[in-house]
Amino acid sequence: MVDTSVQKQPIQKRTLVLIGAGVPLLFQTFMTIFAFLFPQTILSPAAWVSLHILTEMLFVICPLLAVYLSGLTLGNAWRVLGGQRIGWLDGSLVVLLGLFAIFPLQWLYNFVVYWLFGTLPEFGFPQSSQDIVPFILLVLVFAPLGEEVFFRGYLGNQGWKPWVFIFASSILWSVMHVDPLSFFPLLWMGIVFAYIRQRYQSIFPSLILHVIINGLALAQHFLVK
């Protein structure tokens, strides 16, 4: 007897990486180039916010799909990306220590930059902040979730040495924000986030930290205008 059944071929790793990392990074690159070529033209503020939200959704969907296609259930794929729960006491302590690690250096850096250049780092594209309610959702929900799932969750599961993951993901995350004045505080913030993800194998503490920091930056963004 000849076995005529079709065996399912495993998906090559390079294809999974293309799905998990290539698609969202290419879309983010296109968005950045488009925003600089056509600032505050062609698209309405609501359309800009929608595109930013779509970018963050791709940062969640593409890694989740890539890990799922490797042969895991969706639940296990989410846990692989850092969706592991940790105790509330440990989590609260990690968030508190993270804030102490980030804010003093960030405030000092912003003070020096303001003293030298008379300006503060930008917080997002100006055209995206004109539609306030969707912009708040983007900053407090979609951006922290998408960036933590991708830069800390997905990149933290690629088998790199811990120090390679921590520095490579943080540099890439800082560059993605395309704000030279914010590069170094974002780099340090990314290092703290990535270390927490590496130490606890969970993105939840860094996600909460991300929301808190974005919330404070959002308040500053509107108060100083």
CSV table of N, CA, C and O in Angstrom, one decimal, residues 153-205:
chain,number,residue,atom,x,y,z
A,153,GLY,N,8.4,40.7,24.8
A,153,GLY,CA,7.8,39.4,24.7
A,153,GLY,C,8.4,38.5,23.6
A,153,GLY,O,9.0,37.5,23.8
A,154,TYR,N,8.2,39.0,22.3
A,154,TYR,CA,8.6,38.2,21.2
A,154,TYR,C,10.2,38.1,21.0
A,154,TYR,O,10.7,37.1,20.9
A,155,LEU,N,10.8,39.3,21.1
A,155,LEU,CA,12.3,39.3,21.0
A,155,LEU,C,12.9,38.6,22.1
A,155,LEU,O,14.0,38.1,22.0
A,156,GLY,N,12.3,38.6,23.3
A,156,GLY,CA,12.8,37.9,24.4
A,156,GLY,C,12.7,36.4,24.3
A,156,GLY,O,13.2,35.6,25.2
A,157,ASN,N,12.1,35.9,23.3
A,157,ASN,CA,11.9,34.4,23.1
A,157,ASN,C,12.6,33.9,21.9
A,157,ASN,O,12.3,32.9,21.3
A,158,GLN,N,13.6,34.6,21.4
A,158,GLN,CA,14.3,34.2,20.2
A,158,GLN,C,15.6,33.4,20.5
A,158,GLN,O,16.4,33.1,19.6
A,159,GLY,N,15.8,33.1,21.7
A,159,GLY,CA,17.0,32.3,22.1
A,159,GLY,C,18.3,33.0,22.2
A,159,GLY,O,19.4,32.4,22.2
A,160,TRP,N,18.3,34.3,22.2
A,160,TRP,CA,19.5,35.1,22.3
A,160,TRP,C,20.0,35.0,23.7
A,160,TRP,O,19.3,34.7,24.7
A,161,LYS,N,21.3,35.3,23.9
A,161,LYS,CA,21.9,35.5,25.2
A,161,LYS,C,21.2,36.6,25.9
A,161,LYS,O,20.8,37.6,25.3
A,162,PRO,N,21.0,36.5,27.2
A,162,PRO,CA,20.2,37.6,27.9
A,162,PRO,C,20.7,39.0,27.7
A,162,PRO,O,19.9,39.9,27.4
A,163,TRP,N,22.0,39.2,27.7
A,163,TRP,CA,22.5,40.6,27.5
A,163,TRP,C,22.3,41.0,26.1
A,163,TRP,O,22.1,42.2,25.8
A,164,VAL,N,22.4,40.1,25.1
A,164,VAL,CA,22.1,40.5,23.7
A,164,VAL,C,20.7,40.9,23.6
A,164,VAL,O,20.4,42.0,22.9
A,165,PHE,N,19.7,40.1,24.1
A,165,PHE,CA,18.3,40.5,24.1
A,165,PHE,C,18.1,41.9,24.7
A,165,PHE,O,17.4,42.7,24.1
A,166,ILE,N,18.6,42.1,25.9
A,166,ILE,CA,18.4,43.3,26.6
A,166,ILE,C,18.8,44.5,25.9
A,166,ILE,O,18.1,45.5,25.7
A,167,PHE,N,20.1,44.5,25.3
A,167,PHE,CA,20.6,45.7,24.6
A,167,PHE,C,20.0,45.8,23.2
A,167,PHE,O,19.7,46.9,22.8
A,168,ALA,N,19.9,44.7,22.5
A,168,ALA,CA,19.4,44.8,21.1
A,168,ALA,C,18.0,45.2,21.1
A,168,ALA,O,17.6,46.1,20.3
A,169,SER,N,17.1,44.7,21.9
A,169,SER,CA,15.7,45.1,21.9
A,169,SER,C,15.5,46.5,22.4
A,169,SER,O,14.7,47.2,21.9
A,170,SER,N,16.4,46.9,23.3
A,170,SER,CA,16.3,48.3,23.8
A,170,SER,C,16.7,49.3,22.8
A,170,SER,O,16.1,50.4,22.6
A,171,ILE,N,17.8,49.0,22.1
A,171,ILE,CA,18.3,49.9,21.0
A,171,ILE,C,17.2,50.0,19.9
A,171,ILE,O,16.9,51.1,19.4
A,172,LEU,N,16.7,48.9,19.5
A,172,LEU,CA,15.7,48.9,18.4
A,172,LEU,C,14.4,49.6,18.9
A,172,LEU,O,13.9,50.4,18.1
A,173,TRP,N,14.0,49.5,20.1
A,173,TRP,CA,12.8,50.2,20.6
A,173,TRP,C,13.1,51.7,20.7
A,173,TRP,O,12.2,52.5,20.3
A,174,SER,N,14.3,52.1,21.1
A,174,SER,CA,14.6,53.5,21.1
A,174,SER,C,14.6,54.1,19.7
A,174,SER,O,14.1,55.2,19.5
A,175,VAL,N,15.2,53.4,18.8
A,175,VAL,CA,15.3,53.9,17.4
A,175,VAL,C,13.9,54.0,16.8
A,175,VAL,O,13.6,55.0,16.1
A,176,MET,N,13.0,53.1,17.1
A,176,MET,CA,11.7,53.1,16.6
A,176,MET,C,10.9,54.4,16.9
A,176,MET,O,10.0,54.8,16.2
A,177,HIS,N,11.2,55.0,18.0
A,177,HIS,CA,10.5,56.2,18.4
A,177,HIS,C,10.9,57.5,17.6
A,177,HIS,O,10.3,58.5,17.7
A,178,VAL,N,12.0,57.4,16.9
A,178,VAL,CA,12.5,58.4,16.0
A,178,VAL,C,12.5,59.8,16.6
A,178,VAL,O,12.1,60.8,16.0
A,179,ASP,N,13.0,59.9,17.8
A,179,ASP,CA,13.2,61.2,18.5
A,179,ASP,C,14.6,61.2,19.1
A,179,ASP,O,14.8,60.6,20.2
A,180,PRO,N,15.6,61.9,18.5
A,180,PRO,CA,16.9,61.8,18.9
A,180,PRO,C,17.1,62.3,20.4
A,180,PRO,O,17.9,61.7,21.1
A,181,LEU,N,16.3,63.3,20.8
A,181,LEU,CA,16.4,63.8,22.2
A,181,LEU,C,16.0,62.7,23.2
A,181,LEU,O,16.4,62.8,24.4
A,182,SER,N,15.1,61.8,22.8
A,182,SER,CA,14.6,60.8,23.7
A,182,SER,C,15.3,59.5,23.6
A,182,SER,O,15.0,58.6,24.4
A,183,PHE,N,16.3,59.4,22.8
A,183,PHE,CA,17.0,58.1,22.5
A,183,PHE,C,17.6,57.5,23.8
A,183,PHE,O,17.3,56.4,24.2
A,184,PHE,N,18.3,58.3,24.6
A,184,PHE,CA,19.0,57.8,25.8
A,184,PHE,C,18.1,57.4,26.9
A,184,PHE,O,18.2,56.4,27.5
A,185,PRO,N,17.1,58.3,27.3
A,185,PRO,CA,16.1,57.9,28.3
A,185,PRO,C,15.3,56.7,27.9
A,185,PRO,O,15.0,55.8,28.7
A,186,LEU,N,14.9,56.6,26.6
A,186,LEU,CA,14.2,55.4,26.1
A,186,LEU,C,15.1,54.2,26.1
A,186,LEU,O,14.6,53.1,26.5
A,187,LEU,N,16.4,54.3,25.8
A,187,LEU,CA,17.3,53.2,25.9
A,187,LEU,C,17.4,52.7,27.3
A,187,LEU,O,17.3,51.4,27.5
A,188,TRP,N,17.5,53.5,28.3
A,188,TRP,CA,17.6,53.1,29.7
A,188,TRP,C,16.3,52.5,30.1
A,188,TRP,O,16.3,51.4,30.8
A,189,MET,N,15.2,53.1,29.7
A,189,MET,CA,13.9,52.5,30.0
A,189,MET,C,13.7,51.1,29.4
A,189,MET,O,13.2,50.2,30.1
A,190,GLY,N,14.1,51.0,28.2
A,190,GLY,CA,14.0,49.7,27.5
A,190,GLY,C,14.9,48.6,28.2
A,190,GLY,O,14.5,47.4,28.3
A,191,ILE,N,16.1,49.0,28.7
A,191,ILE,CA,17.0,48.1,29.4
A,191,ILE,C,16.3,47.6,30.7
A,191,ILE,O,16.3,46.4,31.0
A,192,VAL,N,15.7,48.5,31.4
A,192,VAL,CA,14.9,48.1,32.6
A,192,VAL,C,13.8,47.2,32.3
A,192,VAL,O,13.6,46.1,32.9
A,193,PHE,N,13.0,47.5,31.3
A,193,PHE,CA,11.9,46.7,30.9
A,193,PHE,C,12.4,45.3,30.5
A,193,PHE,O,11.8,44.3,30.9
A,194,ALA,N,13.4,45.2,29.6
A,194,ALA,CA,13.9,44.0,29.1
A,194,ALA,C,14.5,43.1,30.3
A,194,ALA,O,14.3,41.9,30.3
A,195,TYR,N,15.2,43.8,31.2
A,195,TYR,CA,15.7,43.0,32.3
A,195,TYR,C,14.6,42.4,33.1
A,195,TYR,O,14.7,41.2,33.6
A,196,ILE,N,13.6,43.1,33.4
A,196,ILE,CA,12.4,42.6,34.1
A,196,ILE,C,11.8,41.4,33.4
A,196,ILE,O,11.5,40.4,34.0
A,197,ARG,N,11.6,41.6,32.1
A,197,ARG,CA,11.1,40.5,31.3
A,197,ARG,C,12.0,39.2,31.4
A,197,ARG,O,11.5,38.1,31.6
A,198,GLN,N,13.3,39.5,31.3
A,198,GLN,CA,14.3,38.3,31.3
A,198,GLN,C,14.3,37.7,32.7
A,198,GLN,O,14.3,36.5,32.9
A,199,ARG,N,14.2,38.5,33.8
A,199,ARG,CA,14.3,38.0,35.1
A,199,ARG,C,13.0,37.2,35.5
A,199,ARG,O,13.1,36.2,36.2
A,200,TYR,N,11.8,37.7,35.2
A,200,TYR,CA,10.6,37.1,35.6
A,200,TYR,C,9.8,36.3,34.5
A,200,TYR,O,8.8,35.8,34.8
A,201,GLN,N,10.4,36.4,33.3
A,201,GLN,CA,9.7,35.7,32.2
A,201,GLN,C,8.2,36.1,32.0
A,201,GLN,O,7.4,35.3,31.7
A,202,SER,N,8.0,37.4,32.3
A,202,SER,CA,6.6,37.9,32.2
A,202,SER,C,6.7,39.4,31.7
A,202,SER,O,7.6,40.1,32.1
A,203,ILE,N,5.7,39.7,30.9
A,203,ILE,CA,5.7,41.1,30.4
A,203,ILE,C,4.8,42.0,31.2
A,203,ILE,O,4.7,43.2,31.0
A,204,PHE,N,4.1,41.4,32.2
A,204,PHE,CA,3.1,42.2,33.0
A,204,PHE,C,3.7,43.3,33.8
A,204,PHE,O,3.1,44.4,33.8
A,205,PRO,N,4.8,43.1,34.5
A,205,PRO,CA,5.4,44.2,35.3
A,205,PRO,C,5.8,45.4,34.4
A,205,PRO,O,5.6,46.5,34.6
